[in-house]
JSON list of C-alpha atoms in Angstrom, two decimals:
[
{"chain": "A", "resi": 262, "resn": "MET", "atom": "CA", "xyz": [99.62, 40.11, 118.39]},
{"chain": "A", "resi": 263, "resn": "LEU", "atom": "CA", "xyz": [97.72, 43.24, 117.35]},
{"chain": "A", "resi": 264, "resn": "ARG", "atom": "CA", "xyz": [99.29, 45.01, 114.37]},
{"chain": "A", "resi": 265, "resn": "VAL", "atom": "CA", "xyz": [98.01, 48.57, 114.33]},
{"chain": "A", "resi": 266, "resn": "LEU", "atom": "CA", "xyz": [98.75, 51.73, 112.36]},
{"chain": "A", "resi": 267, "resn": "ILE", "atom": "CA", "xyz": [98.14, 54.94, 114.31]},
{"chain": "A", "resi": 268, "resn": "ALA", "atom": "CA", "xyz": [97.62, 57.92, 112.00]},
{"chain": "A", "resi": 269, "resn": "ASP", "atom": "CA", "xyz": [97.50, 61.34, 113.66]},
{"chain": "A", "resi": 270, "resn": "ASP", "atom": "CA", "xyz": [99.47, 64.54, 113.14]},
{"chain": "A", "resi": 271, "resn": "HIS", "atom": "CA", "xyz": [99.93, 65.08, 116.89]},
{"chain": "A", "resi": 272, "resn": "PRO", "atom": "CA", "xyz": [102.79, 63.04, 118.43]},
{"chain": "A", "resi": 273, "resn": "VAL", "atom": "CA", "xyz": [101.33, 63.23, 121.94]},
{"chain": "A", "resi": 274, "resn": "ILE", "atom": "CA", "xyz": [98.04, 61.71, 120.78]},
{"chain": "A", "resi": 275, "resn": "ARG", "atom": "CA", "xyz": [99.85, 58.93, 118.90]},
{"chain": "A", "resi": 276, "resn": "ARG", "atom": "CA", "xyz": [101.90, 58.06, 121.97]},
{"chain": "A", "resi": 277, "resn": "GLY", "atom": "CA", "xyz": [98.82, 58.18, 124.18]},
{"chain": "A", "resi": 278, "resn": "ILE", "atom": "CA", "xyz": [96.96, 55.74, 121.94]},
{"chain": "A", "resi": 279, "resn": "ARG", "atom": "CA", "xyz": [99.98, 53.44, 121.82]},
{"chain": "A", "resi": 280, "resn": "HIS", "atom": "CA", "xyz": [100.16, 53.47, 125.63]},
{"chain": "A", "resi": 281, "resn": "ILE", "atom": "CA", "xyz": [96.47, 52.52, 125.92]},
{"chain": "A", "resi": 282, "resn": "LEU", "atom": "CA", "xyz": [96.92, 49.66, 123.48]},
{"chain": "A", "resi": 283, "resn": "GLU", "atom": "CA", "xyz": [99.99, 48.34, 125.28]},
{"chain": "A", "resi": 284, "resn": "GLU", "atom": "CA", "xyz": [97.98, 48.18, 128.49]},
{"chain": "A", "resi": 285, "resn": "ILE", "atom": "CA", "xyz": [95.15, 46.04, 127.06]},
{"chain": "A", "resi": 286, "resn": "VAL", "atom": "CA", "xyz": [96.91, 43.78, 124.56]},
{"chain": "A", "resi": 287, "resn": "ASP", "atom": "CA", "xyz": [99.67, 41.31, 125.44]},
{"chain": "A", "resi": 288, "resn": "THR", "atom": "CA", "xyz": [101.64, 42.10, 122.30]},
{"chain": "A", "resi": 289, "resn": "VAL", "atom": "CA", "xyz": [101.19, 45.23, 120.19]},
{"chain": "A", "resi": 290, "resn": "GLU", "atom": "CA", "xyz": [103.13, 46.09, 117.08]},
{"chain": "A", "resi": 291, "resn": "ALA", "atom": "CA", "xyz": [102.22, 49.73, 116.50]},
{"chain": "A", "resi": 292, "resn": "ASP", "atom": "CA", "xyz": [103.50, 52.03, 113.77]},
{"chain": "A", "resi": 293, "resn": "GLU", "atom": "CA", "xyz": [102.88, 55.77, 113.79]},
{"chain": "A", "resi": 294, "resn": "VAL", "atom": "CA", "xyz": [102.37, 58.14, 110.85]},
{"chain": "A", "resi": 295, "resn": "SER", "atom": "CA", "xyz": [101.61, 61.85, 110.77]},
{"chain": "A", "resi": 296, "resn": "ASP", "atom": "CA", "xyz": [100.07, 62.34, 107.32]},
{"chain": "A", "resi": 297, "resn": "GLY", "atom": "CA", "xyz": [97.90, 60.73, 104.68]},
{"chain": "A", "resi": 298, "resn": "CYS", "atom": "CA", "xyz": [100.76, 59.78, 102.38]},
{"chain": "A", "resi": 299, "resn": "GLY", "atom": "CA", "xyz": [102.35, 57.90, 105.27]},
{"chain": "A", "resi": 300, "resn": "VAL", "atom": "CA", "xyz": [99.14, 55.92, 105.77]},
{"chain": "A", "resi": 301, "resn": "ILE", "atom": "CA", "xyz": [98.98, 54.86, 102.12]},
{"chain": "A", "resi": 302, "resn": "GLU", "atom": "CA", "xyz": [102.69, 53.97, 102.03]},
{"chain": "A", "resi": 303, "resn": "HIS", "atom": "CA", "xyz": [102.58, 51.90, 105.22]},
{"chain": "A", "resi": 304, "resn": "ILE", "atom": "CA", "xyz": [99.55, 49.79, 104.34]},
{"chain": "A", "resi": 305, "resn": "ALA", "atom": "CA", "xyz": [101.03, 49.15, 100.89]},
{"chain": "A", "resi": 306, "resn": "ARG", "atom": "CA", "xyz": [104.13, 47.48, 102.31]},
{"chain": "A", "resi": 307, "resn": "LYS", "atom": "CA", "xyz": [102.98, 45.97, 105.60]},
{"chain": "A", "resi": 308, "resn": "PRO", "atom": "CA", "xyz": [99.91, 44.05, 106.84]},
{"chain": "A", "resi": 309, "resn": "TYR", "atom": "CA", "xyz": [97.86, 45.57, 109.67]},
{"chain": "A", "resi": 310, "resn": "ASP", "atom": "CA", "xyz": [94.94, 44.31, 111.73]},
{"chain": "A", "resi": 311, "resn": "ILE", "atom": "CA", "xyz": [93.43, 47.79, 112.16]},
{"chain": "A", "resi": 312, "resn": "VAL", "atom": "CA", "xyz": [94.09, 51.44, 111.30]},
{"chain": "A", "resi": 313, "resn": "LEU", "atom": "CA", "xyz": [93.28, 54.22, 113.78]},
{"chain": "A", "resi": 314, "resn": "LEU", "atom": "CA", "xyz": [92.79, 57.28, 111.60]},
{"chain": "A", "resi": 315, "resn": "ASP", "atom": "CA", "xyz": [92.40, 60.95, 112.44]},
{"chain": "A", "resi": 316, "resn": "LEU", "atom": "CA", "xyz": [90.24, 62.89, 109.97]},
{"chain": "A", "resi": 317, "resn": "SER", "atom": "CA", "xyz": [92.31, 66.09, 110.21]},
{"chain": "A", "resi": 318, "resn": "MET", "atom": "CA", "xyz": [95.55, 65.21, 108.48]},
{"chain": "A", "resi": 319, "resn": "PRO", "atom": "CA", "xyz": [97.89, 67.91, 107.13]},
{"chain": "A", "resi": 320, "resn": "ASP", "atom": "CA", "xyz": [98.10, 66.74, 103.52]},
{"chain": "A", "resi": 321, "resn": "MET", "atom": "CA", "xyz": [94.86, 64.89, 102.77]},
{"chain": "A", "resi": 322, "resn": "ASN", "atom": "CA", "xyz": [91.25, 64.94, 103.90]},
{"chain": "A", "resi": 323, "resn": "GLY", "atom": "CA", "xyz": [90.60, 62.00, 106.21]},
{"chain": "A", "resi": 324, "resn": "ILE", "atom": "CA", "xyz": [87.56, 60.82, 104.27]},
{"chain": "A", "resi": 325, "resn": "ASP", "atom": "CA", "xyz": [89.69, 60.74, 101.10]},
{"chain": "A", "resi": 326, "resn": "ILE", "atom": "CA", "xyz": [92.34, 58.68, 102.91]},
{"chain": "A", "resi": 327, "resn": "LEU", "atom": "CA", "xyz": [89.65, 56.29, 104.11]},
{"chain": "A", "resi": 328, "resn": "LYS", "atom": "CA", "xyz": [88.27, 55.87, 100.59]},
{"chain": "A", "resi": 329, "resn": "GLN", "atom": "CA", "xyz": [91.75, 55.13, 99.22]},
{"chain": "A", "resi": 330, "resn": "ILE", "atom": "CA", "xyz": [92.33, 52.52, 101.92]},
{"chain": "A", "resi": 331, "resn": "LYS", "atom": "CA", "xyz": [89.06, 50.82, 101.02]},
{"chain": "A", "resi": 332, "resn": "ILE", "atom": "CA", "xyz": [89.99, 50.69, 97.34]},
{"chain": "A", "resi": 333, "resn": "THR", "atom": "CA", "xyz": [93.29, 48.90, 97.91]},
{"chain": "A", "resi": 334, "resn": "HIS", "atom": "CA", "xyz": [92.49, 47.08, 101.18]},
{"chain": "A", "resi": 335, "resn": "PRO", "atom": "CA", "xyz": [88.68, 46.69, 101.36]},
{"chain": "A", "resi": 336, "resn": "CYS", "atom": "CA", "xyz": [88.83, 44.28, 104.30]},
{"chain": "A", "resi": 337, "resn": "LEU", "atom": "CA", "xyz": [91.18, 46.37, 106.46]},
{"chain": "A", "resi": 338, "resn": "PRO", "atom": "CA", "xyz": [89.22, 47.78, 109.45]},
{"chain": "A", "resi": 339, "resn": "VAL", "atom": "CA", "xyz": [89.53, 51.53, 109.99]},
{"chain": "A", "resi": 340, "resn": "LEU", "atom": "CA", "xyz": [88.48, 53.20, 113.24]},
{"chain": "A", "resi": 341, "resn": "ILE", "atom": "CA", "xyz": [88.10, 56.97, 112.98]},
{"chain": "A", "resi": 342, "resn": "LEU", "atom": "CA", "xyz": [89.33, 59.07, 115.92]},
{"chain": "A", "resi": 343, "resn": "SER", "atom": "CA", "xyz": [88.44, 62.71, 115.44]},
{"chain": "A", "resi": 344, "resn": "ILE", "atom": "CA", "xyz": [87.93, 66.05, 117.15]},
{"chain": "A", "resi": 345, "resn": "HIS", "atom": "CA", "xyz": [84.87, 66.60, 114.94]},
{"chain": "A", "resi": 346, "resn": "ARG", "atom": "CA", "xyz": [81.39, 66.07, 116.35]},
{"chain": "A", "resi": 347, "resn": "GLU", "atom": "CA", "xyz": [79.76, 62.80, 115.42]},
{"chain": "A", "resi": 348, "resn": "GLU", "atom": "CA", "xyz": [76.81, 64.43, 113.67]},
{"chain": "A", "resi": 349, "resn": "LEU", "atom": "CA", "xyz": [79.16, 66.19, 111.26]},
{"chain": "A", "resi": 350, "resn": "TYR", "atom": "CA", "xyz": [81.36, 63.34, 110.05]},
{"chain": "A", "resi": 351, "resn": "ALA", "atom": "CA", "xyz": [80.40, 59.99, 111.57]},
{"chain": "A", "resi": 352, "resn": "ILE", "atom": "CA", "xyz": [77.74, 59.06, 109.03]},
{"chain": "A", "resi": 353, "resn": "ARG", "atom": "CA", "xyz": [79.97, 60.17, 106.15]},
{"chain": "A", "resi": 354, "resn": "ALA", "atom": "CA", "xyz": [82.83, 58.08, 107.53]},
{"chain": "A", "resi": 355, "resn": "LEU", "atom": "CA", "xyz": [80.68, 54.98, 108.00]},
{"chain": "A", "resi": 356, "resn": "ARG", "atom": "CA", "xyz": [79.32, 55.33, 104.47]},
{"chain": "A", "resi": 357, "resn": "ALA", "atom": "CA", "xyz": [82.90, 55.59, 103.17]},
{"chain": "A", "resi": 358, "resn": "GLY", "atom": "CA", "xyz": [83.78, 52.28, 104.81]},
{"chain": "A", "resi": 359, "resn": "ALA", "atom": "CA", "xyz": [84.87, 53.08, 108.38]},
{"chain": "A", "resi": 360, "resn": "SER", "atom": "CA", "xyz": [84.36, 50.33, 110.93]},
{"chain": "A", "resi": 361, "resn": "GLY", "atom": "CA", "xyz": [83.65, 52.84, 113.69]},
{"chain": "A", "resi": 362, "resn": "TYR", "atom": "CA", "xyz": [83.84, 56.48, 114.75]},
{"chain": "A", "resi": 363, "resn": "LEU", "atom": "CA", "xyz": [84.96, 57.98, 118.05]},
{"chain": "A", "resi": 364, "resn": "THR", "atom": "CA", "xyz": [85.62, 61.53, 119.15]},
{"chain": "A", "resi": 365, "resn": "LYS", "atom": "CA", "xyz": [88.87, 62.18, 120.98]},
{"chain": "A", "resi": 366, "resn": "GLU", "atom": "CA", "xyz": [86.94, 63.20, 124.08]},
{"chain": "A", "resi": 367, "resn": "ILE", "atom": "CA", "xyz": [86.11, 59.56, 124.84]},
{"chain": "A", "resi": 368, "resn": "ALA", "atom": "CA", "xyz": [87.55, 57.60, 127.74]},
{"chain": "A", "resi": 369, "resn": "PRO", "atom": "CA", "xyz": [90.25, 54.98, 127.11]},
{"chain": "A", "resi": 370, "resn": "GLU", "atom": "CA", "xyz": [87.70, 52.27, 127.94]},
{"chain": "A", "resi": 371, "resn": "ALA", "atom": "CA", "xyz": [85.58, 53.31, 124.94]},
{"chain": "A", "resi": 372, "resn": "LEU", "atom": "CA", "xyz": [88.58, 53.01, 122.65]},
{"chain": "A", "resi": 373, "resn": "VAL", "atom": "CA", "xyz": [89.27, 49.55, 124.02]},
{"chain": "A", "resi": 374, "resn": "SER", "atom": "CA", "xyz": [85.64, 48.52, 123.53]},
{"chain": "A", "resi": 375, "resn": "ALA", "atom": "CA", "xyz": [85.62, 49.87, 119.97]},
{"chain": "A", "resi": 376, "resn": "ILE", "atom": "CA", "xyz": [88.78, 48.00, 118.97]},
{"chain": "A", "resi": 377, "resn": "ARG", "atom": "CA", "xyz": [87.55, 44.73, 120.50]},
{"chain": "A", "resi": 378, "resn": "THR", "atom": "CA", "xyz": [84.20, 45.08, 118.73]},
{"chain": "A", "resi": 379, "resn": "ILE", "atom": "CA", "xyz": [85.80, 45.81, 115.38]},
{"chain": "A", "resi": 380, "resn": "MET", "atom": "CA", "xyz": [88.36, 43.01, 115.72]},
{"chain": "A", "resi": 381, "resn": "GLY", "atom": "CA", "xyz": [85.39, 40.73, 116.38]},
{"chain": "A", "resi": 382, "resn": "GLY", "atom": "CA", "xyz": [84.12, 41.50, 112.90]},
{"chain": "A", "resi": 383, "resn": "GLU", "atom": "CA", "xyz": [81.45, 44.06, 113.81]},
{"chain": "A", "resi": 384, "resn": "LYS", "atom": "CA", "xyz": [81.08, 47.79, 113.33]},
{"chain": "A", "resi": 385, "resn": "TYR", "atom": "CA", "xyz": [81.34, 49.97, 116.41]},
{"chain": "A", "resi": 386, "resn": "ILE", "atom": "CA", "xyz": [78.64, 52.58, 116.95]},
{"chain": "A", "resi": 387, "resn": "ASN", "atom": "CA", "xyz": [78.47, 54.11, 120.41]},
{"chain": "A", "resi": 388, "resn": "PRO", "atom": "CA", "xyz": [75.04, 54.67, 122.00]},
{"chain": "A", "resi": 389, "resn": "SER", "atom": "CA", "xyz": [74.93, 58.44, 121.39]},
{"chain": "A", "resi": 390, "resn": "LEU", "atom": "CA", "xyz": [75.69, 57.99, 117.69]},
{"chain": "A", "resi": 391, "resn": "ALA", "atom": "CA", "xyz": [73.14, 55.18, 117.39]},
{"chain": "A", "resi": 392, "resn": "GLN", "atom": "CA", "xyz": [70.51, 57.51, 118.80]},
{"chain": "A", "resi": 393, "resn": "LYS", "atom": "CA", "xyz": [71.44, 60.24, 116.32]},
{"chain": "A", "resi": 394, "resn": "LEU", "atom": "CA", "xyz": [71.29, 57.78, 113.43]},
{"chain": "A", "resi": 395, "resn": "ALA", "atom": "CA", "xyz": [67.84, 56.64, 114.52]},
{"chain": "A", "resi": 396, "resn": "PHE", "atom": "CA", "xyz": [66.67, 60.25, 114.78]},
{"chain": "A", "resi": 397, "resn": "GLU", "atom": "CA", "xyz": [67.98, 61.01, 111.30]},
{"chain": "A", "resi": 398, "resn": "ILE", "atom": "CA", "xyz": [66.10, 58.04, 109.82]},
{"chain": "A", "resi": 399, "resn": "ASP", "atom": "CA", "xyz": [62.84, 58.97, 111.57]},
{"chain": "A", "resi": 400, "resn": "ASP", "atom": "CA", "xyz": [62.92, 62.71, 111.00]},
{"chain": "A", "resi": 401, "resn": "PHE", "atom": "CA", "xyz": [63.76, 63.61, 107.41]},
{"chain": "A", "resi": 402, "resn": "SER", "atom": "CA", "xyz": [61.85, 66.92, 107.63]},
{"chain": "A", "resi": 403, "resn": "HIS", "atom": "CA", "xyz": [64.24, 68.40, 110.19]},
{"chain": "A", "resi": 404, "resn": "LYS", "atom": "CA", "xyz": [67.55, 67.49, 108.59]},
{"chain": "A", "resi": 405, "resn": "LYS", "atom": "CA", "xyz": [70.03, 70.34, 108.31]},
{"chain": "A", "resi": 406, "resn": "LEU", "atom": "CA", "xyz": [70.58, 71.68, 104.80]},
{"chain": "A", "resi": 407, "resn": "HIS", "atom": "CA", "xyz": [74.31, 70.96, 104.93]},
{"chain": "A", "resi": 408, "resn": "THR", "atom": "CA", "xyz": [73.67, 67.22, 105.29]},
{"chain": "A", "resi": 409, "resn": "SER", "atom": "CA", "xyz": [72.86, 67.25, 101.57]},
{"chain": "A", "resi": 410, "resn": "LEU", "atom": "CA", "xyz": [76.40, 68.40, 100.74]},
{"chain": "A", "resi": 411, "resn": "SER", "atom": "CA", "xyz": [78.87, 65.89, 99.33]},
{"chain": "A", "resi": 412, "resn": "ASP", "atom": "CA", "xyz": [82.15, 65.31, 101.17]},
{"chain": "A", "resi": 413, "resn": "ARG", "atom": "CA", "xyz": [83.96, 67.60, 98.73]},
{"chain": "A", "resi": 414, "resn": "GLU", "atom": "CA", "xyz": [81.32, 70.31, 98.99]},
{"chain": "A", "resi": 415, "resn": "LEU", "atom": "CA", "xyz": [81.49, 70.25, 102.79]},
{"chain": "A", "resi": 416, "resn": "GLN", "atom": "CA", "xyz": [85.27, 70.54, 102.59]},
{"chain": "A", "resi": 417, "resn": "VAL", "atom": "CA", "xyz": [85.02, 73.56, 100.25]},
{"chain": "A", "resi": 418, "resn": "LEU", "atom": "CA", "xyz": [82.46, 75.17, 102.55]},
{"chain": "A", "resi": 419, "resn": "GLN", "atom": "CA", "xyz": [84.86, 74.81, 105.48]},
{"chain": "A", "resi": 420, "resn": "PHE", "atom": "CA", "xyz": [87.75, 76.28, 103.52]},
{"chain": "A", "resi": 421, "resn": "ILE", "atom": "CA", "xyz": [85.65, 79.28, 102.45]},
{"chain": "A", "resi": 422, "resn": "ALA", "atom": "CA", "xyz": [84.36, 79.78, 105.99]},
{"chain": "A", "resi": 423, "resn": "SER", "atom": "CA", "xyz": [87.94, 79.75, 107.30]},
{"chain": "A", "resi": 424, "resn": "GLY", "atom": "CA", "xyz": [88.80, 82.63, 104.96]},
{"chain": "A", "resi": 425, "resn": "LYS", "atom": "CA", "xyz": [90.57, 80.78, 102.14]},
{"chain": "A", "resi": 426, "resn": "THR", "atom": "CA", "xyz": [90.18, 81.93, 98.55]},
{"chain": "A", "resi": 427, "resn": "VAL", "atom": "CA", "xyz": [89.06, 79.57, 95.80]},
{"chain": "A", "resi": 428, "resn": "LYS", "atom": "CA", "xyz": [92.68, 79.22, 94.64]},
{"chain": "A", "resi": 429, "resn": "GLU", "atom": "CA", "xyz": [93.92, 78.48, 98.17]},
{"chain": "A", "resi": 430, "resn": "ALA", "atom": "CA", "xyz": [91.19, 75.87, 98.64]},
{"chain": "A", "resi": 431, "resn": "ALA", "atom": "CA", "xyz": [92.02, 74.35, 95.25]},
{"chain": "A", "resi": 432, "resn": "ASP", "atom": "CA", "xyz": [95.72, 74.09, 96.15]},
{"chain": "A", "resi": 433, "resn": "ALA", "atom": "CA", "xyz": [94.91, 72.47, 99.50]},
{"chain": "A", "resi": 434, "resn": "MET", "atom": "CA", "xyz": [92.56, 69.96, 97.88]},
{"chain": "A", "resi": 435, "resn": "HIS", "atom": "CA", "xyz": [94.81, 69.31, 94.87]},
{"chain": "A", "resi": 436, "resn": "LEU", "atom": "CA", "xyz": [92.02, 70.37, 92.52]},
{"chain": "A", "resi": 437, "resn": "SER", "atom": "CA", "xyz": [91.66, 73.03, 89.84]},
{"chain": "A", "resi": 438, "resn": "ALA", "atom": "CA", "xyz": [90.21, 76.41, 90.78]},
{"chain": "A", "resi": 439, "resn": "LYS", "atom": "CA", "xyz": [87.43, 75.78, 88.25]},
{"chain": "A", "resi": 440, "resn": "THR", "atom": "CA", "xyz": [86.42, 72.57, 90.03]},
{"chain": "A", "resi": 441, "resn": "VAL", "atom": "CA", "xyz": [86.35, 74.28, 93.41]},
{"chain": "A", "resi": 442, "resn": "SER", "atom": "CA", "xyz": [84.28, 77.12, 91.92]},
{"chain": "A", "resi": 443, "resn": "THR", "atom": "CA", "xyz": [81.79, 74.51, 90.71]},
{"chain": "A", "resi": 444, "resn": "TYR", "atom": "CA", "xyz": [81.58, 73.07, 94.22]},
{"chain": "A", "resi": 445, "resn": "ARG", "atom": "CA", "xyz": [81.05, 76.60, 95.59]},
{"chain": "A", "resi": 446, "resn": "THR", "atom": "CA", "xyz": [78.17, 77.14, 93.17]},
{"chain": "A", "resi": 447, "resn": "ARG", "atom": "CA", "xyz": [76.54, 73.89, 94.29]},
{"chain": "A", "resi": 448, "resn": "ILE", "atom": "CA", "xyz": [76.96, 74.90, 97.94]},
{"chain": "A", "resi": 449, "resn": "LEU", "atom": "CA", "xyz": [75.19, 78.21, 97.32]},
{"chain": "A", "resi": 450, "resn": "GLU", "atom": "CA", "xyz": [72.34, 76.43, 95.55]},
{"chain": "A", "resi": 451, "resn": "LYS", "atom": "CA", "xyz": [71.89, 73.67, 98.13]},
{"chain": "A", "resi": 452, "resn": "LEU", "atom": "CA", "xyz": [72.02, 76.04, 101.13]},
{"chain": "A", "resi": 453, "resn": "ASN", "atom": "CA", "xyz": [70.03, 78.84, 99.48]},
{"chain": "A", "resi": 454, "resn": "LEU", "atom": "CA", "xyz": [72.87, 81.30, 99.99]},
{"chain": "A", "resi": 455, "resn": "LYS", "atom": "CA", "xyz": [74.16, 84.17, 97.86]},
{"chain": "A", "resi": 456, "resn": "ASN", "atom": "CA", "xyz": [77.85, 84.72, 98.58]},
{"chain": "A", "resi": 457, "resn": "ASN", "atom": "CA", "xyz": [80.91, 83.78, 100.64]},
{"chain": "A", "resi": 458, "resn": "ALA", "atom": "CA", "xyz": [79.84, 86.00, 103.54]},
{"chain": "A", "resi": 459, "resn": "GLU", "atom": "CA", "xyz": [76.59, 84.04, 103.86]},
{"chain": "A", "resi": 460, "resn": "ILE", "atom": "CA", "xyz": [78.49, 80.76, 103.58]},
{"chain": "A", "resi": 461, "resn": "THR", "atom": "CA", "xyz": [80.70, 81.88, 106.47]},
{"chain": "A", "resi": 462, "resn": "CYS", "atom": "CA", "xyz": [77.74, 82.95, 108.60]},
{"chain": "A", "resi": 463, "resn": "TYR", "atom": "CA", "xyz": [76.00, 79.63, 107.95]},
{"chain": "A", "resi": 464, "resn": "ALA", "atom": "CA", "xyz": [79.13, 77.64, 108.81]},
{"chain": "A", "resi": 465, "resn": "ILE", "atom": "CA", "xyz": [79.60, 79.56, 112.08]},
{"chain": "A", "resi": 466, "resn": "LYS", "atom": "CA", "xyz": [75.93, 79.17, 113.02]},
{"chain": "A", "resi": 467, "resn": "GLU", "atom": "CA", "xyz": [76.04, 75.40, 112.42]},
{"chain": "A", "resi": 468, "resn": "ASP", "atom": "CA", "xyz": [79.46, 75.01, 114.04]},
{"chain": "A", "resi": 469, "resn": "LEU", "atom": "CA", "xyz": [81.06, 73.72, 110.83]},
{"chain": "A", "resi": 470, "resn": "VAL", "atom": "CA", "xyz": [84.22, 75.83, 110.94]},
{"chain": "A", "resi": 471, "resn": "VAL", "atom": "CA", "xyz": [87.36, 73.79, 111.64]}
]
């Protein structure tokens, strides 16, 4: 039996994943949750073999959810399924403890392969991501400036680029406005920018707006 927790805020996607799993595994016990709090609550009261986690949850940043899972359940495999491009979040997710990363554009067969690989005790990295990782290691001089941002700084950048004020970003991240302002200052320094307008232009140019 495969005990899986499917975490995504879109019911259609959750049902689609469940259907794929039921086709490849003799017995599947799948639970569905739509937010980060639901993920934390479910894994606290029930054992799972794997968690399939979307990064874009309504109440918590997916990387933060992943980090919390790894604190309380360090051996629980987590496969990230996301709309975000691999080069933006995959490396961050793997560093935070993910067992694999897939975009939602993949074919069902890739999801099956990833789950089987992870359940076999290995990390799943698809060929395109492996190539990008190799390129990043070999070519430090051409790395994008935003790759130096921390997870929190990247999140603040995306909030600012989407038009949110510092207070709105702070409320969404459950942080103080002062802390978010500090992150904003670091973003400006690391990206050599001067104001929110330049942050927005940079985010649009690099396709970082979500």
